[in-house]
Amino acid sequence: MASITVQAPAKLNLTLDVLERRPDGYHDMKMVMQSVKLADTLTLTVEPGEGIALSTNLGFLPLDGKNLAAAAALRLSEAAGVELGRLSIDIRKRVPVCAGMAGGSSDAAAVLRGLNELLGLGLTRPELARVGERVGSDVPYCVYGCTALAEGRGERVTALPALPHCWVVLAKPGFPVSTPELFARLDGQRVRCRPDTAGMLAALEAGDLNGAARRLFNVFEEVLPSYRRDRVRELKQVLLRAGALGASMSGTGPTVFGLFDDPGTAEAAFEAVRPLCPDTFLSETV
Ligand code: C5P
């Protein structure tokens, strides 16, 4: 029996832009992504036998091939042409689910990295990212982590200079979001404001945390149904008033986050937001 424990960090979108709708129905994206320390922990165990057994501390997660962690293991086994034996995947979830923080994709990427090491497969990061592409759009980025530009559906990943270290307060409001609905809403209207991706890249190049924080922007915020948009705006305002250098929504939401250059201010902001939103976290960048 061999075992490995791997971390699956959450991601934030420093910028998110949706470009053209493609013939396959998907949209080309341009996103600057950032990992935070808030993470799930996965323990992978391989022993003689067959099949995949999933366990998790969250009762409502799927425990079959619909779980991206199991899908990733199957794809890796196919791509590398290896038998996995009996694989147990235990997921201790800390990253909120359906939150715009790529929790499921990060679990899948952790399975790819973990099995690659446990089984001594010797695949490179780009090779693992190519396997991940077939599991989900955010998986290739999650294979790399840290600060990166993701383009296409998410499969073209370019490492960027790391965002200068900072503290992050994350708040996940209680409403659900529908990814297909948000893309359809974007198709139905002219996007008036887009992120300054070039400015974000220049700020990262210069190691300018304030410049990066000023350029946080997500096009999905504008097409949220109005009461949800108001809730996101309210949480952003609370974070900014509490001293955030910038605030935005991550992915298709609903998680809102603020960046802080000082742990005391971040802690006070965390305390200010928590009464408004029970799913609030204090973390820091990777
Ligand atoms: O990636 P996922 O399967 O979760 O996406 C759900 C839906 O969101 C897709 O079926 C598609 O309608 C839309 N989508 C898109 N462009 C992307 C990602 C998702 O249009 N890059």
PDB file of C-alpha atoms and ligand atoms in Angstrom:
ATOM      1  CA  MET A   1       0.000   0.000   0.000  1.00  0.00           C
ATOM      2  CA  ALA A   2       1.339   3.444  -0.919  1.00  0.00           C
ATOM      3  CA  SER A   3      -0.106   6.760   0.112  1.00  0.00           C
ATOM      4  CA  ILE A   4       0.401  10.485  -0.507  1.00  0.00           C
ATOM      5  CA  THR A   5      -1.235  13.654   0.867  1.00  0.00           C
ATOM      6  CA  VAL A   6      -1.622  16.682  -1.407  1.00  0.00           C
ATOM      7  CA  GLN A   7      -3.042  20.176  -1.013  1.00  0.00           C
ATOM      8  CA  ALA A   8      -5.616  21.611  -3.436  1.00  0.00           C
ATOM      9  CA  PRO A   9      -5.554  25.415  -3.073  1.00  0.00           C
ATOM     10  CA  ALA A  10      -8.489  27.615  -4.019  1.00  0.00           C
ATOM     11  CA  LYS A  11      -8.091  30.114  -6.874  1.00  0.00           C
ATOM     12  CA  LEU A  12      -9.212  33.693  -7.295  1.00  0.00           C
ATOM     13  CA  ASN A  13      -9.697  35.642 -10.485  1.00  0.00           C
ATOM     14  CA  LEU A  14      -7.706  38.853 -10.365  1.00  0.00           C
ATOM     15  CA  THR A  15      -9.250  39.550 -13.766  1.00  0.00           C
ATOM     16  CA  LEU A  16     -11.878  37.707 -15.786  1.00  0.00           C
ATOM     17  CA  ASP A  17     -12.756  38.616 -19.362  1.00  0.00           C
ATOM     18  CA  VAL A  18     -15.022  36.670 -21.726  1.00  0.00           C
ATOM     19  CA  LEU A  19     -14.099  37.074 -25.400  1.00  0.00           C
ATOM     20  CA  GLU A  20     -15.772  35.448 -28.421  1.00  0.00           C
ATOM     21  CA  ARG A  21     -18.351  32.667 -28.412  1.00  0.00           C
ATOM     22  CA  ARG A  22     -16.760  29.804 -30.317  1.00  0.00           C
ATOM     23  CA  PRO A  23     -18.285  27.357 -32.825  1.00  0.00           C
ATOM     24  CA  ASP A  24     -18.246  24.626 -30.118  1.00  0.00           C
ATOM     25  CA  GLY A  25     -20.551  26.788 -27.927  1.00  0.00           C
ATOM     26  CA  TYR A  26     -17.832  27.611 -25.402  1.00  0.00           C
ATOM     27  CA  HIS A  27     -16.324  31.075 -24.991  1.00  0.00           C
ATOM     28  CA  ASP A  28     -12.708  32.144 -25.192  1.00  0.00           C
ATOM     29  CA  MET A  29     -11.583  33.582 -21.901  1.00  0.00           C
ATOM     30  CA  LYS A  30      -8.741  35.758 -20.662  1.00  0.00           C
ATOM     31  CA  MET A  31      -8.189  35.435 -16.926  1.00  0.00           C
ATOM     32  CA  VAL A  32      -5.441  36.288 -14.471  1.00  0.00           C
ATOM     33  CA  MET A  33      -5.616  33.660 -11.745  1.00  0.00           C
ATOM     34  CA  GLN A  34      -4.108  33.528  -8.258  1.00  0.00           C
ATOM     35  CA  SER A  35      -3.938  30.687  -5.702  1.00  0.00           C
ATOM     36  CA  VAL A  36      -4.635  31.219  -2.009  1.00  0.00           C
ATOM     37  CA  LYS A  37      -3.634  29.088   0.977  1.00  0.00           C
ATOM     38  CA  LEU A  38      -7.223  28.105   1.739  1.00  0.00           C
ATOM     39  CA  ALA A  39      -7.116  24.524   0.435  1.00  0.00           C
ATOM     40  CA  ASP A  40      -8.680  21.073   0.460  1.00  0.00           C
ATOM     41  CA  THR A  41      -6.445  18.200   1.580  1.00  0.00           C
ATOM     42  CA  LEU A  42      -6.495  14.973  -0.430  1.00  0.00           C
ATOM     43  CA  THR A  43      -5.040  11.648   0.647  1.00  0.00           C
ATOM     44  CA  LEU A  44      -4.511   9.173  -2.177  1.00  0.00           C
ATOM     45  CA  THR A  45      -3.905   5.514  -1.372  1.00  0.00           C
ATOM     46  CA  VAL A  46      -3.118   2.805  -3.915  1.00  0.00           C
ATOM     47  CA  GLU A  47      -3.272  -0.903  -3.086  1.00  0.00           C
ATOM     48  CA  PRO A  48      -3.774  -4.127  -5.022  1.00  0.00           C
ATOM     49  CA  GLY A  49      -7.265  -4.586  -6.479  1.00  0.00           C
ATOM     50  CA  GLU A  50      -9.392  -2.344  -8.650  1.00  0.00           C
ATOM     51  CA  GLY A  51     -11.886   0.517  -8.568  1.00  0.00           C
ATOM     52  CA  ILE A  52     -11.946   4.025  -7.112  1.00  0.00           C
ATOM     53  CA  ALA A  53     -13.332   4.689  -3.619  1.00  0.00           C
ATOM     54  CA  LEU A  54     -14.046   8.322  -2.729  1.00  0.00           C
ATOM     55  CA  SER A  55     -14.655   9.645   0.757  1.00  0.00           C
ATOM     56  CA  THR A  56     -15.197  13.210   1.925  1.00  0.00           C
ATOM     57  CA  ASN A  57     -16.249  15.224   4.972  1.00  0.00           C
ATOM     58  CA  LEU A  58     -19.100  16.832   2.957  1.00  0.00           C
ATOM     59  CA  GLY A  59     -22.136  14.566   2.673  1.00  0.00           C
ATOM     60  CA  PHE A  60     -23.538  16.086  -0.515  1.00  0.00           C
ATOM     61  CA  LEU A  61     -20.537  15.706  -2.846  1.00  0.00           C
ATOM     62  CA  PRO A  62     -20.865  13.092  -5.610  1.00  0.00           C
ATOM     63  CA  LEU A  63     -18.763  10.001  -4.898  1.00  0.00           C
ATOM     64  CA  ASP A  64     -18.762   8.594  -8.449  1.00  0.00           C
ATOM     65  CA  GLY A  65     -17.207   9.579 -11.820  1.00  0.00           C
ATOM     66  CA  LYS A  66     -19.101  12.918 -11.624  1.00  0.00           C
ATOM     67  CA  ASN A  67     -16.616  13.975  -8.960  1.00  0.00           C
ATOM     68  CA  LEU A  68     -13.788  15.681 -10.858  1.00  0.00           C
ATOM     69  CA  ALA A  69     -11.191  14.006  -8.599  1.00  0.00           C
ATOM     70  CA  ALA A  70     -12.324  10.547  -9.760  1.00  0.00           C
ATOM     71  CA  ALA A  71     -12.607  11.737 -13.376  1.00  0.00           C
ATOM     72  CA  ALA A  72      -9.021  13.020 -13.215  1.00  0.00           C
ATOM     73  CA  ALA A  73      -7.730   9.664 -11.925  1.00  0.00           C
ATOM     74  CA  LEU A  74      -9.475   7.817 -14.782  1.00  0.00           C
ATOM     75  CA  ARG A  75      -8.136  10.246 -17.416  1.00  0.00           C
ATOM     76  CA  LEU A  76      -4.616   9.947 -16.058  1.00  0.00           C
ATOM     77  CA  SER A  77      -4.775   6.164 -16.048  1.00  0.00           C
ATOM     78  CA  GLU A  78      -5.913   6.216 -19.722  1.00  0.00           C
ATOM     79  CA  ALA A  79      -3.357   8.826 -20.806  1.00  0.00           C
ATOM     80  CA  ALA A  80      -0.387   7.190 -19.077  1.00  0.00           C
ATOM     81  CA  GLY A  81      -1.558   3.647 -19.894  1.00  0.00           C
ATOM     82  CA  VAL A  82      -1.233   2.451 -16.297  1.00  0.00           C
ATOM     83  CA  GLU A  83      -3.506   0.448 -14.025  1.00  0.00           C
ATOM     84  CA  LEU A  84      -4.253   2.303 -10.803  1.00  0.00           C
ATOM     85  CA  GLY A  85      -5.061  -0.785  -8.748  1.00  0.00           C
ATOM     86  CA  ARG A  86      -7.536   0.064  -6.000  1.00  0.00           C
ATOM     87  CA  LEU A  87      -7.398   3.825  -5.506  1.00  0.00           C
ATOM     88  CA  SER A  88      -8.868   5.523  -2.442  1.00  0.00           C
ATOM     89  CA  ILE A  89      -9.276   9.299  -2.577  1.00  0.00           C
ATOM     90  CA  ASP A  90     -10.149  11.031   0.679  1.00  0.00           C
ATOM     91  CA  ILE A  91     -11.060  14.713   0.285  1.00  0.00           C
ATOM     92  CA  ARG A  92     -11.163  16.997   3.334  1.00  0.00           C
ATOM     93  CA  LYS A  93     -13.057  19.985   1.911  1.00  0.00           C
ATOM     94  CA  ARG A  94     -12.342  23.471   3.179  1.00  0.00           C
ATOM     95  CA  VAL A  95     -12.811  25.441  -0.039  1.00  0.00           C
ATOM     96  CA  PRO A  96     -16.502  26.305  -0.423  1.00  0.00           C
ATOM     97  CA  VAL A  97     -18.203  24.409  -3.265  1.00  0.00           C
ATOM     98  CA  CYS A  98     -19.957  26.108  -6.222  1.00  0.00           C
ATOM     99  CA  ALA A  99     -18.232  29.310  -5.161  1.00  0.00           C
ATOM    100  CA  GLY A 100     -16.192  30.440  -8.215  1.00  0.00           C
ATOM    101  CA  MET A 101     -12.981  29.295  -6.498  1.00  0.00           C
ATOM    102  CA  ALA A 102     -12.303  26.171  -8.607  1.00  0.00           C
ATOM    103  CA  GLY A 103     -12.513  23.847  -5.579  1.00  0.00           C
ATOM    104  CA  GLY A 104     -13.477  20.790  -7.658  1.00  0.00           C
ATOM    105  CA  SER A 105     -10.938  21.597 -10.402  1.00  0.00           C
ATOM    106  CA  SER A 106      -8.212  22.044  -7.818  1.00  0.00           C
ATOM    107  CA  ASP A 107      -9.064  18.642  -6.291  1.00  0.00           C
ATOM    108  CA  ALA A 108      -8.764  17.135  -9.799  1.00  0.00           C
ATOM    109  CA  ALA A 109      -5.379  18.819 -10.359  1.00  0.00           C
ATOM    110  CA  ALA A 110      -4.179  17.588  -6.944  1.00  0.00           C
ATOM    111  CA  VAL A 111      -5.099  14.018  -7.963  1.00  0.00           C
ATOM    112  CA  LEU A 112      -3.067  14.419 -11.186  1.00  0.00           C
ATOM    113  CA  ARG A 113      -0.016  15.795  -9.340  1.00  0.00           C
ATOM    114  CA  GLY A 114      -0.341  13.318  -6.484  1.00  0.00           C
ATOM    115  CA  LEU A 115      -0.741  10.179  -8.610  1.00  0.00           C
ATOM    116  CA  ASN A 116       2.084  11.311 -10.894  1.00  0.00           C
ATOM    117  CA  GLU A 117       4.358  11.345  -7.864  1.00  0.00           C
ATOM    118  CA  LEU A 118       2.936   8.312  -6.048  1.00  0.00           C
ATOM    119  CA  LEU A 119       3.133   6.071  -9.121  1.00  0.00           C
ATOM    120  CA  GLY A 120       6.403   7.598 -10.387  1.00  0.00           C
ATOM    121  CA  LEU A 121       4.826   8.352 -13.786  1.00  0.00           C
ATOM    122  CA  GLY A 122       7.310  11.123 -14.579  1.00  0.00           C
ATOM    123  CA  LEU A 123       4.813  13.311 -16.492  1.00  0.00           C
ATOM    124  CA  THR A 124       5.732  16.993 -16.831  1.00  0.00           C
ATOM    125  CA  ARG A 125       3.431  19.836 -15.711  1.00  0.00           C
ATOM    126  CA  PRO A 126       2.386  20.598 -19.328  1.00  0.00           C
ATOM    127  CA  GLU A 127       1.588  16.894 -19.842  1.00  0.00           C
ATOM    128  CA  LEU A 128      -0.504  16.821 -16.647  1.00  0.00           C
ATOM    129  CA  ALA A 129      -2.246  20.039 -17.718  1.00  0.00           C
ATOM    130  CA  ARG A 130      -3.159  18.406 -21.046  1.00  0.00           C
ATOM    131  CA  VAL A 131      -4.755  15.488 -19.186  1.00  0.00           C
ATOM    132  CA  GLY A 132      -6.546  18.015 -16.950  1.00  0.00           C
ATOM    133  CA  GLU A 133      -7.948  19.860 -19.976  1.00  0.00           C
ATOM    134  CA  ARG A 134     -10.220  16.863 -20.587  1.00  0.00           C
ATOM    135  CA  VAL A 135     -11.522  16.972 -17.010  1.00  0.00           C
ATOM    136  CA  GLY A 136     -12.513  20.662 -16.770  1.00  0.00           C
ATOM    137  CA  SER A 137     -11.675  24.154 -18.023  1.00  0.00           C
ATOM    138  CA  ASP A 138      -9.977  25.337 -14.795  1.00  0.00           C
ATOM    139  CA  VAL A 139      -7.966  22.143 -14.217  1.00  0.00           C
ATOM    140  CA  PRO A 140      -4.929  23.098 -16.392  1.00  0.00           C
ATOM    141  CA  TYR A 141      -4.434  26.311 -14.385  1.00  0.00           C
ATOM    142  CA  CYS A 142      -4.830  24.366 -11.112  1.00  0.00           C
ATOM    143  CA  VAL A 143      -2.044  21.964 -12.196  1.00  0.00           C
ATOM    144  CA  TYR A 144       0.318  24.984 -12.162  1.00  0.00           C
ATOM    145  CA  GLY A 145      -1.238  27.227  -9.480  1.00  0.00           C
ATOM    146  CA  CYS A 146       0.332  30.491  -8.217  1.00  0.00           C
ATOM    147  CA  THR A 147      -0.167  33.524 -10.485  1.00  0.00           C
ATOM    148  CA  ALA A 148      -0.939  32.738 -14.138  1.00  0.00           C
ATOM    149  CA  LEU A 149      -2.781  33.904 -17.249  1.00  0.00           C
ATOM    150  CA  ALA A 150      -5.356  31.399 -18.554  1.00  0.00           C
ATOM    151  CA  GLU A 151      -6.653  31.748 -22.115  1.00  0.00           C
ATOM    152  CA  GLY A 152      -8.799  29.790 -24.575  1.00  0.00           C
ATOM    153  CA  ARG A 153     -11.271  27.738 -22.524  1.00  0.00           C
ATOM    154  CA  GLY A 154      -8.603  27.808 -19.825  1.00  0.00           C
ATOM    155  CA  GLU A 155      -6.169  25.343 -21.407  1.00  0.00           C
ATOM    156  CA  ARG A 156      -3.539  27.922 -22.443  1.00  0.00           C
ATOM    157  CA  VAL A 157      -1.724  28.728 -19.206  1.00  0.00           C
ATOM    158  CA  THR A 158       1.194  31.153 -18.940  1.00  0.00           C
ATOM    159  CA  ALA A 159       3.006  31.556 -15.618  1.00  0.00           C
ATOM    160  CA  LEU A 160       3.212  35.203 -14.449  1.00  0.00           C
ATOM    161  CA  PRO A 161       5.354  37.001 -11.872  1.00  0.00           C
ATOM    162  CA  ALA A 162       3.728  36.229  -8.507  1.00  0.00           C
ATOM    163  CA  LEU A 163       1.318  38.758  -7.033  1.00  0.00           C
ATOM    164  CA  PRO A 164       3.217  40.300  -4.090  1.00  0.00           C
ATOM    165  CA  HIS A 165       2.233  38.464  -0.910  1.00  0.00           C
ATOM    166  CA  CYS A 166      -0.987  39.756   0.621  1.00  0.00           C
ATOM    167  CA  TRP A 167      -3.879  38.736   2.888  1.00  0.00           C
ATOM    168  CA  VAL A 168      -7.259  37.885   1.429  1.00  0.00           C
ATOM    169  CA  VAL A 169     -10.737  38.026   2.928  1.00  0.00           C
ATOM    170  CA  LEU A 170     -13.233  35.855   1.022  1.00  0.00           C
ATOM    171  CA  ALA A 171     -16.998  35.918   1.510  1.00  0.00           C
ATOM    172  CA  LYS A 172     -19.393  33.526  -0.201  1.00  0.00           C
ATOM    173  CA  PRO A 173     -22.969  34.852  -0.214  1.00  0.00           C
ATOM    174  CA  GLY A 174     -25.755  32.293   0.067  1.00  0.00           C
ATOM    175  CA  PHE A 175     -27.227  32.519  -3.442  1.00  0.00           C
ATOM    176  CA  PRO A 176     -26.462  29.961  -6.180  1.00  0.00           C
ATOM    177  CA  VAL A 177     -25.064  30.901  -9.592  1.00  0.00           C
ATOM    178  CA  SER A 178     -25.619  29.197 -12.946  1.00  0.00           C
ATOM    179  CA  THR A 179     -22.551  29.269 -15.187  1.00  0.00           C
ATOM    180  CA  PRO A 180     -24.460  28.603 -18.481  1.00  0.00           C
ATOM    181  CA  GLU A 181     -26.976  31.339 -17.545  1.00  0.00           C
ATOM    182  CA  LEU A 182     -24.235  33.907 -16.936  1.00  0.00           C
ATOM    183  CA  PHE A 183     -22.563  33.125 -20.287  1.00  0.00           C
ATOM    184  CA  ALA A 184     -25.965  33.391 -22.018  1.00  0.00           C
ATOM    185  CA  ARG A 185     -26.587  36.766 -20.357  1.00  0.00           C
ATOM    186  CA  LEU A 186     -23.201  38.010 -21.587  1.00  0.00           C
ATOM    187  CA  ASP A 187     -24.080  36.868 -25.132  1.00  0.00           C
ATOM    188  CA  GLY A 188     -27.314  38.825 -24.916  1.00  0.00           C
ATOM    189  CA  GLN A 189     -25.817  42.224 -24.202  1.00  0.00           C
ATOM    190  CA  ARG A 190     -22.924  44.464 -25.112  1.00  0.00           C
ATOM    191  CA  VAL A 191     -20.216  44.335 -22.468  1.00  0.00           C
ATOM    192  CA  ARG A 192     -19.518  47.954 -21.497  1.00  0.00           C
ATOM    193  CA  CYS A 193     -16.529  47.471 -19.204  1.00  0.00           C
ATOM    194  CA  ARG A 194     -13.719  44.987 -19.470  1.00  0.00           C
ATOM    195  CA  PRO A 195     -10.712  44.340 -17.263  1.00  0.00           C
ATOM    196  CA  ASP A 196      -7.453  46.125 -18.014  1.00  0.00           C
ATOM    197  CA  THR A 197      -5.597  42.828 -18.450  1.00  0.00           C
ATOM    198  CA  ALA A 198      -2.518  44.512 -19.945  1.00  0.00           C
ATOM    199  CA  GLY A 199      -2.396  46.893 -16.952  1.00  0.00           C
ATOM    200  CA  MET A 200      -2.740  43.928 -14.573  1.00  0.00           C
ATOM    201  CA  LEU A 201       0.164  42.139 -16.306  1.00  0.00           C
ATOM    202  CA  ALA A 202       2.286  45.317 -16.083  1.00  0.00           C
ATOM    203  CA  ALA A 203       1.467  45.699 -12.360  1.00  0.00           C
ATOM    204  CA  LEU A 204       2.497  42.084 -11.722  1.00  0.00           C
ATOM    205  CA  GLU A 205       5.696  42.611 -13.725  1.00  0.00           C
ATOM    206  CA  ALA A 206       6.466  45.675 -11.564  1.00  0.00           C
ATOM    207  CA  GLY A 207       5.634  43.871  -8.286  1.00  0.00           C
ATOM    208  CA  ASP A 208       2.995  46.576  -7.679  1.00  0.00           C
ATOM    209  CA  LEU A 209       0.346  45.186  -5.287  1.00  0.00           C
ATOM    210  CA  ASN A 210      -1.652  48.440  -5.233  1.00  0.00           C
ATOM    211  CA  GLY A 211      -1.665  48.615  -9.030  1.00  0.00           C
ATOM    212  CA  ALA A 212      -2.868  44.996  -9.243  1.00  0.00           C
ATOM    213  CA  ALA A 213      -5.531  45.538  -6.551  1.00  0.00           C
ATOM    214  CA  ARG A 214      -6.853  48.623  -8.394  1.00  0.00           C
ATOM    215  CA  ARG A 215      -7.313  46.523 -11.534  1.00  0.00           C
ATOM    216  CA  LEU A 216      -9.341  43.641 -10.071  1.00  0.00           C
ATOM    217  CA  PHE A 217     -12.267  43.177 -12.468  1.00  0.00           C
ATOM    218  CA  ASN A 218     -14.729  40.468 -13.463  1.00  0.00           C
ATOM    219  CA  VAL A 219     -17.145  40.893 -16.426  1.00  0.00           C
ATOM    220  CA  PHE A 220     -19.638  38.483 -14.874  1.00  0.00           C
ATOM    221  CA  GLU A 221     -20.455  40.944 -12.086  1.00  0.00           C
ATOM    222  CA  GLU A 222     -22.368  43.185 -14.457  1.00  0.00           C
ATOM    223  CA  VAL A 223     -24.663  40.414 -15.739  1.00  0.00           C
ATOM    224  CA  LEU A 224     -25.665  38.984 -12.358  1.00  0.00           C
ATOM    225  CA  PRO A 225     -29.411  39.244 -11.717  1.00  0.00           C
ATOM    226  CA  SER A 226     -29.915  42.594 -10.004  1.00  0.00           C
ATOM    227  CA  TYR A 227     -30.535  41.549  -6.382  1.00  0.00           C
ATOM    228  CA  ARG A 228     -27.453  39.306  -6.542  1.00  0.00           C
ATOM    229  CA  ARG A 229     -25.401  42.088  -8.092  1.00  0.00           C
ATOM    230  CA  ASP A 230     -26.502  44.354  -5.231  1.00  0.00           C
ATOM    231  CA  ARG A 231     -25.385  41.765  -2.670  1.00  0.00           C
ATOM    232  CA  VAL A 232     -21.964  41.433  -4.354  1.00  0.00           C
ATOM    233  CA  ARG A 233     -21.607  45.229  -4.434  1.00  0.00           C
ATOM    234  CA  GLU A 234     -22.564  45.483  -0.772  1.00  0.00           C
ATOM    235  CA  LEU A 235     -19.895  42.950   0.258  1.00  0.00           C
ATOM    236  CA  LYS A 236     -17.285  44.697  -1.897  1.00  0.00           C
ATOM    237  CA  GLN A 237     -18.164  48.033  -0.277  1.00  0.00           C
ATOM    238  CA  VAL A 238     -17.781  46.557   3.222  1.00  0.00           C
ATOM    239  CA  LEU A 239     -14.352  45.124   2.278  1.00  0.00           C
ATOM    240  CA  LEU A 240     -13.214  48.432   0.733  1.00  0.00           C
ATOM    241  CA  ARG A 241     -14.446  50.467   3.690  1.00  0.00           C
ATOM    242  CA  ALA A 242     -12.556  48.079   5.976  1.00  0.00           C
ATOM    243  CA  GLY A 243      -9.344  48.913   4.111  1.00  0.00           C
ATOM    244  CA  ALA A 244      -9.118  46.455   1.188  1.00  0.00           C
ATOM    245  CA  LEU A 245      -6.748  47.666  -1.569  1.00  0.00           C
ATOM    246  CA  GLY A 246      -9.264  46.290  -4.074  1.00  0.00           C
ATOM    247  CA  ALA A 247     -12.224  43.901  -4.175  1.00  0.00           C
ATOM    248  CA  SER A 248     -13.897  41.766  -6.824  1.00  0.00           C
ATOM    249  CA  MET A 249     -15.918  38.614  -7.479  1.00  0.00           C
ATOM    250  CA  SER A 250     -14.150  35.359  -8.356  1.00  0.00           C
ATOM    251  CA  GLY A 251     -15.118  33.238 -11.391  1.00  0.00           C
ATOM    252  CA  THR A 252     -18.857  33.026 -11.940  1.00  0.00           C
ATOM    253  CA  GLY A 253     -19.224  33.856  -8.262  1.00  0.00           C
ATOM    254  CA  PRO A 254     -20.744  34.271  -5.915  1.00  0.00           C
ATOM    255  CA  THR A 255     -17.561  34.579  -3.792  1.00  0.00           C
ATOM    256  CA  VAL A 256     -16.350  38.146  -3.260  1.00  0.00           C
ATOM    257  CA  PHE A 257     -12.818  38.855  -2.061  1.00  0.00           C
ATOM    258  CA  GLY A 258     -10.646  41.751  -0.972  1.00  0.00           C
ATOM    259  CA  LEU A 259      -6.834  42.073  -0.911  1.00  0.00           C
ATOM    260  CA  PHE A 260      -4.982  43.536   2.098  1.00  0.00           C
ATOM    261  CA  ASP A 261      -1.331  44.455   2.610  1.00  0.00           C
ATOM    262  CA  ASP A 262      -1.585  44.247   6.393  1.00  0.00           C
ATOM    263  CA  PRO A 263      -2.762  41.262   8.514  1.00  0.00           C
ATOM    264  CA  GLY A 264      -4.383  43.434  11.217  1.00  0.00           C
ATOM    265  CA  THR A 265      -6.564  45.261   8.681  1.00  0.00           C
ATOM    266  CA  ALA A 266      -7.468  41.946   7.032  1.00  0.00           C
ATOM    267  CA  GLU A 267      -8.467  40.494  10.403  1.00  0.00           C
ATOM    268  CA  ALA A 268     -10.665  43.531  11.176  1.00  0.00           C
ATOM    269  CA  ALA A 269     -12.276  43.271   7.703  1.00  0.00           C
ATOM    270  CA  PHE A 270     -12.908  39.566   8.291  1.00  0.00           C
ATOM    271  CA  GLU A 271     -14.708  40.462  11.544  1.00  0.00           C
ATOM    272  CA  ALA A 272     -16.711  43.194   9.771  1.00  0.00           C
ATOM    273  CA  VAL A 273     -17.895  40.874   6.977  1.00  0.00           C
ATOM    274  CA  ARG A 274     -18.599  37.713   8.985  1.00  0.00           C
ATOM    275  CA  PRO A 275     -21.864  38.928  10.580  1.00  0.00           C
ATOM    276  CA  LEU A 276     -23.182  39.679   7.055  1.00  0.00           C
ATOM    277  CA  CYS A 277     -22.012  36.429   5.516  1.00  0.00           C
ATOM    278  CA  PRO A 278     -21.352  33.280   7.586  1.00  0.00           C
ATOM    279  CA  ASP A 279     -19.170  31.710   4.843  1.00  0.00           C
ATOM    280  CA  THR A 280     -16.271  34.146   5.315  1.00  0.00           C
ATOM    281  CA  PHE A 281     -12.580  33.185   5.324  1.00  0.00           C
ATOM    282  CA  LEU A 282      -9.290  34.877   6.075  1.00  0.00           C
ATOM    283  CA  SER A 283      -6.425  33.564   3.951  1.00  0.00           C
ATOM    284  CA  GLU A 284      -3.299  34.717   2.136  1.00  0.00           C
ATOM    285  CA  THR A 285      -1.800  34.338  -1.306  1.00  0.00           C
ATOM    286  CA  VAL A 286       0.465  31.410  -2.186  1.00  0.00           C
TER     287      VAL A 286
HETATM  288  O1  C5P B   1     -16.966  24.270 -17.886  1.00  0.00           O
HETATM  289  P1  C5P B   1     -18.363  23.895 -17.552  1.00  0.00           P
HETATM  290  O2  C5P B   1     -18.788  22.611 -18.190  1.00  0.00           O
HETATM  291  O3  C5P B   1     -18.698  23.986 -16.105  1.00  0.00           O
HETATM  292  O4  C5P B   1     -19.274  25.020 -18.245  1.00  0.00           O
HETATM  293  C1  C5P B   1     -20.693  25.017 -18.145  1.00  0.00           C
HETATM  294  C2  C5P B   1     -21.280  25.797 -19.318  1.00  0.00           C
HETATM  295  O5  C5P B   1     -20.812  27.151 -19.307  1.00  0.00           O
HETATM  296  C3  C5P B   1     -20.898  25.267 -20.683  1.00  0.00           C
HETATM  297  O6  C5P B   1     -21.759  24.234 -21.097  1.00  0.00           O
HETATM  298  C4  C5P B   1     -21.034  26.527 -21.547  1.00  0.00           C
HETATM  299  O7  C5P B   1     -22.380  26.771 -21.834  1.00  0.00           O
HETATM  300  C5  C5P B   1     -20.557  27.624 -20.634  1.00  0.00           C
HETATM  301  N1  C5P B   1     -19.139  27.930 -20.820  1.00  0.00           N
HETATM  302  C6  C5P B   1     -18.753  28.703 -21.896  1.00  0.00           C
HETATM  303  N2  C5P B   1     -17.423  29.001 -22.088  1.00  0.00           N
HETATM  304  C7  C5P B   1     -16.486  28.578 -21.230  1.00  0.00           C
HETATM  305  C8  C5P B   1     -16.843  27.798 -20.114  1.00  0.00           C
HETATM  306  C9  C5P B   1     -18.200  27.494 -19.927  1.00  0.00           C
HETATM  307  O8  C5P B   1     -19.605  29.113 -22.695  1.00  0.00           O
HETATM  308  N3  C5P B   1     -15.210  28.918 -21.441  1.00  0.00           N
END
